[in-house]
């Protein structure tokens, strides 16, 4: 194996000096991601401009046996994009072109470094919408969204990133390009290889381009914030909404009171209701006519109030009001500045169990750390619950908090990661959601596609 210290020069020869940074020249933001994992300065930061250049980087890294960590927008919350000291951080930020939008076929082709927001905006310009949305939209990249199989606010209506992807171009560990950019919904020609790379967190190859599925933009969308007394009322309301507005319930974000209170305080917002309530659900419903839709939602909420499922409700009368209501939910961006530090979880559970699960976790936290601060919120319509615990209020016992949450997840037969992935943070707990047989199959796939183990080593699988 050649001496890896010669690799930066070999990369600079292949890509040009401007595409390879070393030492102090590597911006610190490339040393870690949003997870707060300890920063690591890589041997080199490489910023290719094309698939051919990505392939050249991987051919060289493969020859030198040097780890490669793909980096997107670095908004990941599992430590998966943190580089290795002796390895390459491969940033996709210069591969950010929206290559084409086919409005008739409702597809969009983009390079992996395009931000989620750029994709959303390109779709909107053609009267279409992209089905995934999340708070980090301005920074996270389509490649990172695919590599983490991101979810977010639209999953209830359109599914996760996996469901938005028709075609993918991937570069394997040895530099082989897999051009799987076929823009068809139906394609039963053996293994669906592209799905292997979606959710693989960069451990099997580098995603360079994608063909994404778009949807018709709804003519109308109405947002409401609804106060609820308990979790079962939330489920009953979701059932009502799904029945009345089948296929048009775009979001059902449930916030426990602790989350709402923290969000209002952190962002200096006014209490949305006359009095605090145990739960608040933020709801988006899409349709054809805004007035008619608002009327239908009002009617449904009135019925739910009569049935004592809903305690109070605010229906946004404008986009600006809707944005204000959404601001309460998007307080997640405030977590790092207001918790010291936040210990984050994104678990999923059988939907009916989420309320009991949250109660059990909270009781265990209370028993061990009286006075601790924790907030509960989630895309409950798809079984996903987020918990953020203020590390400063639990004696920085991250492992203790994790043990409580993941043991409870296992007891409820849930998943330790609904959206954010495994990275390094959840690696010790992967066994709580995967059997030894499943883990062995995952290792066999990894060994087949990346025999030297250079793709994002030490992430997902140990
Ligand atoms: C405020 C905020 C809100 C968020 N809300 C949500 C949410 O609602 N739902 C959700 O799912 N997530 C959410 N996230 C987490 C994060 O935004 C997602 O995981 C996102 O998909 C990561 O994209 P990224 O481009 O930032 O990837 P990065 O953080 O750069 O990388 C994440 C992983 O993907 C790999 N990777 C990146 N690009 C590529 C590529 N081109 N090829 C192969 N591998 C690659 C990296 O190696 C790493 O393993 C949120 C984060 C923040 C900060």
mmCIF file of C-alpha atoms in Angstrom, residues 210-435:
data_model
loop_
_atom_site.group_PDB
_atom_site.id
_atom_site.type_symbol
_atom_site.label_atom_id
_atom_site.label_comp_id
_atom_site.label_asym_id
_atom_site.label_seq_id
_atom_site.Cartn_x
_atom_site.Cartn_y
_atom_site.Cartn_z
ATOM 1 C CA UNK A 210 -30.424 11.593 -8.467
ATOM 2 C CA UNK A 211 -33.685 11.579 -10.379
ATOM 3 C CA UNK A 212 -36.380 12.668 -7.953
ATOM 4 C CA UNK A 213 -40.107 12.327 -8.134
ATOM 5 C CA UNK A 214 -42.211 15.498 -7.935
ATOM 6 C CA UNK A 215 -45.908 15.910 -7.094
ATOM 7 C CA UNK A 216 -48.493 18.411 -8.216
ATOM 8 C CA UNK A 217 -48.326 21.503 -6.020
ATOM 9 C CA UNK A 218 -51.544 21.769 -4.034
ATOM 10 C CA UNK A 219 -53.688 24.746 -4.997
ATOM 11 C CA UNK A 220 -54.517 25.290 -1.338
ATOM 12 C CA UNK A 221 -53.012 24.429 2.021
ATOM 13 C CA UNK A 222 -54.450 25.258 5.417
ATOM 14 C CA UNK A 223 -52.575 25.076 8.717
ATOM 15 C CA UNK A 224 -54.163 24.676 12.133
ATOM 16 C CA UNK A 225 -52.809 24.384 15.658
ATOM 17 C CA UNK A 226 -54.996 22.254 17.875
ATOM 18 C CA UNK A 227 -54.922 21.910 21.671
ATOM 19 C CA UNK A 228 -55.439 18.411 23.055
ATOM 20 C CA UNK A 229 -55.791 16.953 26.523
ATOM 21 C CA UNK A 230 -54.073 13.618 25.964
ATOM 22 C CA UNK A 231 -52.316 11.392 23.476
ATOM 23 C CA UNK A 232 -55.356 9.263 22.692
ATOM 24 C CA UNK A 233 -57.251 12.404 21.640
ATOM 25 C CA UNK A 234 -54.407 13.158 19.222
ATOM 26 C CA UNK A 235 -54.748 9.721 17.647
ATOM 27 C CA UNK A 236 -58.521 10.084 17.428
ATOM 28 C CA UNK A 237 -58.143 13.477 15.726
ATOM 29 C CA UNK A 238 -55.583 12.095 13.265
ATOM 30 C CA UNK A 239 -58.019 9.297 12.407
ATOM 31 C CA UNK A 240 -60.794 11.813 11.754
ATOM 32 C CA UNK A 241 -58.525 13.920 9.540
ATOM 33 C CA UNK A 242 -57.299 10.928 7.538
ATOM 34 C CA UNK A 243 -60.845 9.805 6.948
ATOM 35 C CA UNK A 244 -62.198 13.212 5.894
ATOM 36 C CA UNK A 245 -59.153 14.399 3.905
ATOM 37 C CA UNK A 246 -57.825 11.075 2.617
ATOM 38 C CA UNK A 247 -54.358 11.526 1.062
ATOM 39 C CA UNK A 248 -54.379 15.265 1.860
ATOM 40 C CA UNK A 249 -53.177 15.352 5.457
ATOM 41 C CA UNK A 250 -49.727 16.785 4.810
ATOM 42 C CA UNK A 251 -48.522 17.131 8.392
ATOM 43 C CA UNK A 252 -49.563 16.074 11.871
ATOM 44 C CA UNK A 253 -46.838 17.245 14.231
ATOM 45 C CA UNK A 254 -47.515 16.527 17.872
ATOM 46 C CA UNK A 255 -45.833 18.617 20.554
ATOM 47 C CA UNK A 256 -45.961 17.764 24.244
ATOM 48 C CA UNK A 257 -46.437 20.798 26.518
ATOM 49 C CA UNK A 258 -42.764 20.800 27.540
ATOM 50 C CA UNK A 259 -41.773 21.333 23.898
ATOM 51 C CA UNK A 260 -44.323 24.093 23.281
ATOM 52 C CA UNK A 261 -43.315 25.931 26.475
ATOM 53 C CA UNK A 262 -39.613 25.730 25.636
ATOM 54 C CA UNK A 263 -40.200 26.829 22.041
ATOM 55 C CA UNK A 264 -42.261 29.864 23.109
ATOM 56 C CA UNK A 265 -39.640 30.866 25.639
ATOM 57 C CA UNK A 266 -36.608 30.344 23.383
ATOM 58 C CA UNK A 267 -38.134 32.287 20.491
ATOM 59 C CA UNK A 268 -40.023 34.900 22.573
ATOM 60 C CA UNK A 269 -43.338 33.867 21.011
ATOM 61 C CA UNK A 270 -46.824 34.427 22.447
ATOM 62 C CA UNK A 271 -48.905 31.594 23.910
ATOM 63 C CA UNK A 272 -51.122 30.494 20.997
ATOM 64 C CA UNK A 273 -54.103 29.550 23.228
ATOM 65 C CA UNK A 274 -55.789 31.225 26.208
ATOM 66 C CA UNK A 275 -54.347 28.585 28.491
ATOM 67 C CA UNK A 276 -51.575 25.975 28.236
ATOM 68 C CA UNK A 277 -52.650 22.488 27.139
ATOM 69 C CA UNK A 278 -51.025 19.085 27.557
ATOM 70 C CA UNK A 279 -50.514 18.651 23.796
ATOM 71 C CA UNK A 280 -50.604 20.764 20.646
ATOM 72 C CA UNK A 281 -50.917 19.282 17.158
ATOM 73 C CA UNK A 282 -49.786 21.264 14.144
ATOM 74 C CA UNK A 283 -51.774 20.185 11.128
ATOM 75 C CA UNK A 284 -51.413 20.908 7.413
ATOM 76 C CA UNK A 285 -54.173 19.828 5.029
ATOM 77 C CA UNK A 286 -53.989 20.324 1.262
ATOM 78 C CA UNK A 287 -56.812 20.761 -1.226
ATOM 79 C CA UNK A 288 -58.125 22.709 -4.207
ATOM 80 C CA UNK A 289 -59.864 25.738 -2.709
ATOM 81 C CA UNK A 290 -58.560 27.507 0.361
ATOM 82 C CA UNK A 291 -61.870 28.902 1.644
ATOM 83 C CA UNK A 292 -63.670 25.591 1.180
ATOM 84 C CA UNK A 293 -60.800 23.739 2.850
ATOM 85 C CA UNK A 294 -60.747 26.142 5.804
ATOM 86 C CA UNK A 295 -64.485 25.664 6.183
ATOM 87 C CA UNK A 296 -64.161 21.871 6.095
ATOM 88 C CA UNK A 297 -61.394 21.933 8.709
ATOM 89 C CA UNK A 298 -63.447 24.236 10.923
ATOM 90 C CA UNK A 299 -66.368 21.858 10.665
ATOM 91 C CA UNK A 300 -64.229 18.828 11.496
ATOM 92 C CA UNK A 301 -62.615 20.558 14.478
ATOM 93 C CA UNK A 302 -66.061 21.623 15.691
ATOM 94 C CA UNK A 303 -67.203 17.992 15.620
ATOM 95 C CA UNK A 304 -64.025 16.905 17.412
ATOM 96 C CA UNK A 305 -64.640 19.544 20.100
ATOM 97 C CA UNK A 306 -68.180 18.273 20.593
ATOM 98 C CA UNK A 307 -66.757 14.780 20.979
ATOM 99 C CA UNK A 308 -64.347 16.259 23.572
ATOM 100 C CA UNK A 309 -61.327 15.239 21.528
ATOM 101 C CA UNK A 310 -60.163 18.811 20.941
ATOM 102 C CA UNK A 311 -59.886 21.548 23.569
ATOM 103 C CA UNK A 312 -59.074 24.596 21.441
ATOM 104 C CA UNK A 313 -57.902 25.393 17.922
ATOM 105 C CA UNK A 314 -56.356 28.178 15.843
ATOM 106 C CA UNK A 315 -56.763 28.045 12.075
ATOM 107 C CA UNK A 316 -54.244 30.159 10.144
ATOM 108 C CA UNK A 317 -55.962 32.757 7.960
ATOM 109 C CA UNK A 318 -52.894 33.509 5.845
ATOM 110 C CA UNK A 319 -49.494 32.094 4.842
ATOM 111 C CA UNK A 320 -47.857 34.453 7.352
ATOM 112 C CA UNK A 321 -50.027 33.106 10.176
ATOM 113 C CA UNK A 322 -49.281 29.549 9.085
ATOM 114 C CA UNK A 323 -45.547 30.353 9.173
ATOM 115 C CA UNK A 324 -45.940 31.715 12.733
ATOM 116 C CA UNK A 325 -47.618 28.491 13.846
ATOM 117 C CA UNK A 326 -44.877 26.442 12.171
ATOM 118 C CA UNK A 327 -42.258 28.535 13.985
ATOM 119 C CA UNK A 328 -43.349 26.865 17.222
ATOM 120 C CA UNK A 329 -42.534 23.450 15.772
ATOM 121 C CA UNK A 330 -39.277 24.538 14.169
ATOM 122 C CA UNK A 331 -37.713 25.358 17.535
ATOM 123 C CA UNK A 332 -35.558 22.297 16.922
ATOM 124 C CA UNK A 333 -33.013 24.651 15.352
ATOM 125 C CA UNK A 334 -32.800 26.359 18.785
ATOM 126 C CA UNK A 335 -31.938 23.194 20.695
ATOM 127 C CA UNK A 336 -28.130 23.489 20.522
ATOM 128 C CA UNK A 337 -28.167 27.038 21.920
ATOM 129 C CA UNK A 338 -30.677 26.338 24.667
ATOM 130 C CA UNK A 339 -29.695 22.911 25.928
ATOM 131 C CA UNK A 340 -26.214 22.284 27.310
ATOM 132 C CA UNK A 341 -25.850 20.171 25.249
ATOM 133 C CA UNK A 342 -29.002 18.520 23.879
ATOM 134 C CA UNK A 343 -29.080 14.725 23.951
ATOM 135 C CA UNK A 344 -31.306 13.947 20.946
ATOM 136 C CA UNK A 345 -33.361 10.904 20.062
ATOM 137 C CA UNK A 346 -35.436 10.107 17.002
ATOM 138 C CA UNK A 347 -37.138 6.819 17.647
ATOM 139 C CA UNK A 348 -40.144 5.210 16.058
ATOM 140 C CA UNK A 349 -42.794 3.081 17.690
ATOM 141 C CA UNK A 350 -46.088 1.454 16.913
ATOM 142 C CA UNK A 351 -48.290 4.575 16.729
ATOM 143 C CA UNK A 352 -50.735 3.622 19.474
ATOM 144 C CA UNK A 353 -47.851 3.098 21.933
ATOM 145 C CA UNK A 354 -46.151 6.489 21.576
ATOM 146 C CA UNK A 355 -48.028 8.142 24.469
ATOM 147 C CA UNK A 356 -47.257 5.320 26.890
ATOM 148 C CA UNK A 357 -43.650 5.162 25.683
ATOM 149 C CA UNK A 358 -43.170 8.891 26.346
ATOM 150 C CA UNK A 359 -44.719 8.572 29.818
ATOM 151 C CA UNK A 360 -42.456 5.665 30.697
ATOM 152 C CA UNK A 361 -39.297 7.502 29.562
ATOM 153 C CA UNK A 362 -40.305 10.641 31.417
ATOM 154 C CA UNK A 363 -41.006 8.704 34.629
ATOM 155 C CA UNK A 364 -37.585 7.058 34.403
ATOM 156 C CA UNK A 365 -35.867 10.439 33.824
ATOM 157 C CA UNK A 366 -37.808 11.956 36.756
ATOM 158 C CA UNK A 367 -36.838 9.131 39.081
ATOM 159 C CA UNK A 368 -33.136 9.452 38.242
ATOM 160 C CA UNK A 369 -32.741 13.188 37.600
ATOM 161 C CA UNK A 370 -35.488 15.137 39.413
ATOM 162 C CA UNK A 371 -35.862 18.593 37.838
ATOM 163 C CA UNK A 372 -34.276 17.506 34.534
ATOM 164 C CA UNK A 373 -35.355 19.255 31.313
ATOM 165 C CA UNK A 374 -36.587 17.150 28.388
ATOM 166 C CA UNK A 375 -38.873 17.949 25.454
ATOM 167 C CA UNK A 376 -41.018 15.504 23.469
ATOM 168 C CA UNK A 377 -42.294 16.136 19.934
ATOM 169 C CA UNK A 378 -42.644 14.284 16.698
ATOM 170 C CA UNK A 379 -44.112 13.406 13.341
ATOM 171 C CA UNK A 380 -46.522 11.238 15.253
ATOM 172 C CA UNK A 381 -48.608 10.439 12.181
ATOM 173 C CA UNK A 382 -45.799 8.171 11.016
ATOM 174 C CA UNK A 383 -44.834 6.743 14.409
ATOM 175 C CA UNK A 384 -41.816 9.030 14.866
ATOM 176 C CA UNK A 385 -41.050 10.598 18.236
ATOM 177 C CA UNK A 386 -38.189 12.990 18.956
ATOM 178 C CA UNK A 387 -36.890 13.544 22.472
ATOM 179 C CA UNK A 388 -34.264 16.124 23.447
ATOM 180 C CA UNK A 389 -32.848 16.039 26.953
ATOM 181 C CA UNK A 390 -30.769 18.916 28.348
ATOM 182 C CA UNK A 391 -27.448 17.255 29.151
ATOM 183 C CA UNK A 392 -26.682 19.856 31.823
ATOM 184 C CA UNK A 393 -29.739 18.786 33.811
ATOM 185 C CA UNK A 394 -28.877 15.072 33.841
ATOM 186 C CA UNK A 395 -25.279 15.441 34.999
ATOM 187 C CA UNK A 396 -24.105 14.971 31.393
ATOM 188 C CA UNK A 397 -24.893 11.267 31.745
ATOM 189 C CA UNK A 398 -25.583 10.752 28.030
ATOM 190 C CA UNK A 399 -25.041 6.998 28.280
ATOM 191 C CA UNK A 400 -27.530 6.798 31.171
ATOM 192 C CA UNK A 401 -30.202 8.680 29.225
ATOM 193 C CA UNK A 402 -29.561 6.548 26.127
ATOM 194 C CA UNK A 403 -29.844 3.336 28.109
ATOM 195 C CA UNK A 404 -33.262 4.401 29.438
ATOM 196 C CA UNK A 405 -34.588 5.450 26.012
ATOM 197 C CA UNK A 406 -33.219 2.530 23.988
ATOM 198 C CA UNK A 407 -34.183 -0.116 26.575
ATOM 199 C CA UNK A 408 -37.693 1.325 26.484
ATOM 200 C CA UNK A 409 -37.636 1.315 22.646
ATOM 201 C CA UNK A 410 -36.663 -2.363 22.711
ATOM 202 C CA UNK A 411 -39.442 -3.117 25.212
ATOM 203 C CA UNK A 412 -41.983 -1.485 22.877
ATOM 204 C CA UNK A 413 -40.443 -3.142 19.783
ATOM 205 C CA UNK A 414 -39.630 0.200 18.199
ATOM 206 C CA UNK A 415 -36.673 1.473 16.178
ATOM 207 C CA UNK A 416 -33.694 3.366 17.622
ATOM 208 C CA UNK A 417 -33.619 5.607 14.566
ATOM 209 C CA UNK A 418 -36.671 6.754 12.644
ATOM 210 C CA UNK A 419 -34.870 9.359 10.528
ATOM 211 C CA UNK A 420 -31.469 10.591 11.610
ATOM 212 C CA UNK A 421 -29.609 7.346 11.074
ATOM 213 C CA UNK A 422 -27.095 5.379 13.108
ATOM 214 C CA UNK A 423 -23.798 7.182 12.456
ATOM 215 C CA UNK A 424 -21.568 6.684 15.458
ATOM 216 C CA UNK A 425 -24.094 7.857 18.048
ATOM 217 C CA UNK A 426 -26.474 4.941 17.784
ATOM 218 C CA UNK A 427 -24.052 2.212 16.732
ATOM 219 C CA UNK A 428 -23.955 0.569 20.185
ATOM 220 C CA UNK A 429 -27.754 0.334 20.119
ATOM 221 C CA UNK A 430 -28.303 -0.970 16.583
ATOM 222 C CA UNK A 431 -28.837 -4.433 18.060
ATOM 223 C CA UNK A 432 -31.947 -3.130 19.867
ATOM 224 C CA UNK A 433 -33.672 -2.814 16.475
ATOM 225 C CA UNK A 434 -31.883 -5.399 14.270
ATOM 226 C CA UNK A 435 -31.434 -9.139 14.765
#
